CSV table of C-alpha atoms and ligand atoms in Angstrom, one decimal:
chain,number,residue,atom,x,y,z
A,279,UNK,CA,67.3,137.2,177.7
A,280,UNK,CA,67.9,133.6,178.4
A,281,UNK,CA,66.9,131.1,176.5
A,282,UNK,CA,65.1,129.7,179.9
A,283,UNK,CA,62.2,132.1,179.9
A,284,UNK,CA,60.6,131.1,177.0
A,285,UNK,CA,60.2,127.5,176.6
A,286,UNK,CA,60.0,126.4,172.8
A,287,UNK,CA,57.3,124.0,171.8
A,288,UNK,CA,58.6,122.6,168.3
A,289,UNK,CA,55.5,121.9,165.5
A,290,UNK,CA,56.6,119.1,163.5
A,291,UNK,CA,54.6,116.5,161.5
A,292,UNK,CA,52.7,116.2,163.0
A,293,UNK,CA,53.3,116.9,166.3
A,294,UNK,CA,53.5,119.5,169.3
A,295,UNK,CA,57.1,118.8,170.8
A,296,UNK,CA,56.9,118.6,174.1
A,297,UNK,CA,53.3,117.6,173.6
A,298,UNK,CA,53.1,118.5,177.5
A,299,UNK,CA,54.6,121.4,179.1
A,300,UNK,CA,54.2,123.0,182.5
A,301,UNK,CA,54.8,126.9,183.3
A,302,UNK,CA,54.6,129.1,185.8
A,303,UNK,CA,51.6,131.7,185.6
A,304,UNK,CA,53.1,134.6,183.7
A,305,UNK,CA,55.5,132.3,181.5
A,306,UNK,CA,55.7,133.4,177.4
A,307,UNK,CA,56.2,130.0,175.0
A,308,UNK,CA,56.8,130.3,171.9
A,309,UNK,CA,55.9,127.9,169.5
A,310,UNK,CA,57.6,127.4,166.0
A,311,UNK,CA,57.7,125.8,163.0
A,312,UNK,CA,60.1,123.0,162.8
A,313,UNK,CA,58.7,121.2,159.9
A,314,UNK,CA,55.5,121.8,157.7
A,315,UNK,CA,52.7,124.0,158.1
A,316,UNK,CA,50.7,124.3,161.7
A,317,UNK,CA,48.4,126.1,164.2
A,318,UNK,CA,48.7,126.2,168.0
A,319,UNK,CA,45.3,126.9,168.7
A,320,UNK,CA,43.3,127.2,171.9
A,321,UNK,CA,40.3,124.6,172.3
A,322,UNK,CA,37.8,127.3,173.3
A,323,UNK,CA,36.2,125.3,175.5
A,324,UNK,CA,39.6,123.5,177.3
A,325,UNK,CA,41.4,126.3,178.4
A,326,UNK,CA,40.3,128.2,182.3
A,327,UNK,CA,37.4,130.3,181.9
A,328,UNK,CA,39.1,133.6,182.9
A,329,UNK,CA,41.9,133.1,180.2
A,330,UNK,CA,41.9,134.1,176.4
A,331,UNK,CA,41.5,131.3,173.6
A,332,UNK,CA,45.2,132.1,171.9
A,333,UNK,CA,45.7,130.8,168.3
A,334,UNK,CA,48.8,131.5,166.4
A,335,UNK,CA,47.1,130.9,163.4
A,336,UNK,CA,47.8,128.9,160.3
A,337,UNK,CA,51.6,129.3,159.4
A,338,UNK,CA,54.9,127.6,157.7
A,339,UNK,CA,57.5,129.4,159.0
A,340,UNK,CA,58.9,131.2,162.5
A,341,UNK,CA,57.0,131.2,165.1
A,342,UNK,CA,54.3,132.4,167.7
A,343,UNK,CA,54.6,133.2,171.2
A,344,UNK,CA,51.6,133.5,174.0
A,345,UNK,CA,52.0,134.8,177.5
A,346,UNK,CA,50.1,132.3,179.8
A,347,UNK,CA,48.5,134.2,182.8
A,348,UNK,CA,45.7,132.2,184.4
A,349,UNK,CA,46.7,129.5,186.0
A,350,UNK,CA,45.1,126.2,184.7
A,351,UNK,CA,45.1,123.2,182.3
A,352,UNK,CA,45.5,124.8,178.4
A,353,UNK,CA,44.4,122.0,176.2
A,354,UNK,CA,45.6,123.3,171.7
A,355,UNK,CA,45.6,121.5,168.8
A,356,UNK,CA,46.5,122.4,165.2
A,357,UNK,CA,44.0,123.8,162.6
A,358,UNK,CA,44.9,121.5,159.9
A,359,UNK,CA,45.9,118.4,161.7
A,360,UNK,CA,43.6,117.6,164.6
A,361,UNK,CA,42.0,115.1,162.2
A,362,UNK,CA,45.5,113.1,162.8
A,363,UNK,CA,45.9,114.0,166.7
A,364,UNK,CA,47.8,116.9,166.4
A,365,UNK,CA,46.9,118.3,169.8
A,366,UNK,CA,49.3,119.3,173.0
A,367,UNK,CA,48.5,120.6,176.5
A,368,UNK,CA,50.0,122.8,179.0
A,369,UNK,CA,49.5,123.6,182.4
A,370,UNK,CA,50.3,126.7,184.2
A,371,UNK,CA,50.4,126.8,187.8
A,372,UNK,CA,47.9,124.4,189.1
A,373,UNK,CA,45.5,121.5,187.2
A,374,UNK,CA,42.6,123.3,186.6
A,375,UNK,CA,39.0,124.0,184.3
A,376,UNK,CA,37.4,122.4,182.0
A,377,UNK,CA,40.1,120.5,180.2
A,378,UNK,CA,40.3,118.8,183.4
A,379,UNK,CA,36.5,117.3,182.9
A,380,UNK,CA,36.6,115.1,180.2
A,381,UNK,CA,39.1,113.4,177.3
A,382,UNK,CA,40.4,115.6,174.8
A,383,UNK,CA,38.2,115.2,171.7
A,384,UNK,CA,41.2,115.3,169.2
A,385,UNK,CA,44.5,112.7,170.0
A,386,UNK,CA,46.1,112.1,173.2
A,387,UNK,CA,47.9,114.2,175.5
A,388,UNK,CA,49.6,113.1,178.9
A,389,UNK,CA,47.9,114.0,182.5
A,390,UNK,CA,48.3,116.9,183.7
A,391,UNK,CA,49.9,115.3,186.9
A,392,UNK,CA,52.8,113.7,184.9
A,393,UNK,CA,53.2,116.7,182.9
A,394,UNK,CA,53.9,118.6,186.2
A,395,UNK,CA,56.2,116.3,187.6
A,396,UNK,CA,58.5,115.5,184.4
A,397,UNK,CA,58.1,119.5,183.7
A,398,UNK,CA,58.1,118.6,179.9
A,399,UNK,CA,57.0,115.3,178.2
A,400,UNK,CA,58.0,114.5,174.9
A,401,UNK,CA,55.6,113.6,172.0
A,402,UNK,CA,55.6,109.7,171.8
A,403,UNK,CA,57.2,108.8,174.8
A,404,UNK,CA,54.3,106.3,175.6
A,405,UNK,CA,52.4,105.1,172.2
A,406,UNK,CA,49.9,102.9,174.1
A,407,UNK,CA,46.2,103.2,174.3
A,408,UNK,CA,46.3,104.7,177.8
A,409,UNK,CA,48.6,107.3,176.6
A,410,UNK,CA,51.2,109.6,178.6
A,411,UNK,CA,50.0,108.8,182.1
A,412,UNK,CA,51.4,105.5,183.0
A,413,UNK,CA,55.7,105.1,182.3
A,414,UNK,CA,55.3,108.5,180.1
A,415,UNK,CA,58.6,109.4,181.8
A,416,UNK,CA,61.3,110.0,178.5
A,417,UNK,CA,64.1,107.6,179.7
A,418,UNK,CA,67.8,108.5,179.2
A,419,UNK,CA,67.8,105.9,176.1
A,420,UNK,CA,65.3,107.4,174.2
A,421,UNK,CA,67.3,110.0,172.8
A,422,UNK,CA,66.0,113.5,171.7
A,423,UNK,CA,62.9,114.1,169.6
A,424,UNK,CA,63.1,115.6,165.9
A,425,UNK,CA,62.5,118.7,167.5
A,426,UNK,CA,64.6,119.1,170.3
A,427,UNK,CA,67.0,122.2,171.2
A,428,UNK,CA,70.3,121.8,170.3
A,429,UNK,CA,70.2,123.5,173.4
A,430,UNK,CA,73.6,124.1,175.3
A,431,UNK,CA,74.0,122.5,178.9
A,432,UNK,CA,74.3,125.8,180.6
A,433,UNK,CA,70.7,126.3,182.2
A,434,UNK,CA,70.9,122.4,184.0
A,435,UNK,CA,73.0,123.8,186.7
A,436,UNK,CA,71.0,122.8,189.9
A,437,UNK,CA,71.2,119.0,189.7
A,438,UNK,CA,67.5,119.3,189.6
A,439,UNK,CA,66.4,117.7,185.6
A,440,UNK,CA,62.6,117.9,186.8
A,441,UNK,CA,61.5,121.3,188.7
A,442,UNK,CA,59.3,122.5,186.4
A,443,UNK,CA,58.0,125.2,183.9
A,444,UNK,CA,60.6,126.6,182.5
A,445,UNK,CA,63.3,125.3,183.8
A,446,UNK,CA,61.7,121.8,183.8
A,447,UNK,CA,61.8,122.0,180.2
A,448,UNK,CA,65.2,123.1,180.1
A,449,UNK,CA,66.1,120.5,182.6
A,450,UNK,CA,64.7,117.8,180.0
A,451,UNK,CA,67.1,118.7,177.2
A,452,UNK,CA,70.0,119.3,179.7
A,453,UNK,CA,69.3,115.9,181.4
A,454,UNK,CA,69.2,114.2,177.7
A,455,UNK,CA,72.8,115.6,177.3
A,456,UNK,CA,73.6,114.5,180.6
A,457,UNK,CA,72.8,111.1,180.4
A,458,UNK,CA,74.5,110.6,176.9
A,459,UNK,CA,77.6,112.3,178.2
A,460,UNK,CA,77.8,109.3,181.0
B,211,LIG,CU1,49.9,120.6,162.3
């Protein structure tokens, strides 16, 4: 299996890295333990209403991996860190549901729009007030978060850093590489 079919969202502390992610419907991610102790845990009440509330529960090590089927805006946070923003979002498909209504309750996470069109957005790559929506794009000199892939360049083949889900994210790690190899 390639390592382009299931994106890897890195927990940290205390962070989701990418904090914004977009898949296609049908797309596994797995999210692991990079650093500390953490949850990736469904808001119950941000995720479409025809799709299941995941929730990796609490855990230190390894990882946890969820199959995203409905399309839709998938707002999570972590169990013992939503107190300190902990929170990330993914979109599958198409914007969509209730996470779409109003602000996330816990932290910040980028617009759904911008997620989509940089594929992956890295935690921190806009600190202000507004958040991730305006100049959230992670610029070649802003070098890799603590939890990137030491990912090998072999799935940015197309030329294409941004095209999305999977590949998107991909893309983001390959570009990085890209750009410090110029
Ligand atoms: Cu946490």
């Amino acid at each position: 299996m390639s390592a382009q079919e299931t994106p890897v969202v890195k927990m940290g502390n205390n962070y989701f890295e990418p904090i914004g992610l977009h898949i296609e419907p049908g797309t596994t991610v797995r999210f692991e333990i990079a650093a500390g102790t953490h949850s990736a845990t469904a808001y119950e009440n941000r995720i479409p209403s025809d799709a299941s509330a995941f929730d990796s529960e609490v855990i230190s090590s390894g990882g946890f991996e969820y199959t995203f089927e409905k399309p839709g805006t998938y707002d999570y946070y972590c169990i013992p860190h939503k107190s300190v923003g902990m929170v990330g979002r993914i979109v599958v498909g198409s914007p969509g549901g209730p996470a779409e209504d109003s602000p996330i309750p816990d932290g910040d996470v980028p617009e759904s729009e911008a997620i989509i069109e940089q594929g992956a957005i890295a935690y921190g790559s806009s600190t202000d007030g507004d958040g991730y929506s305006d100049g959230g794009m992670m610029g070649p000199g802003m070098g890799s978060g603590p939890g990137m892939m030491n990912g090998r360049n072999s799935g940015w083949g197309g030329g294409l850093p941004f095209v999305g889900g999977a590949l998107g994210m991909l893309g983001l790690v390959g570009g990085l590489l890209y750009w410090a190899l110029e």
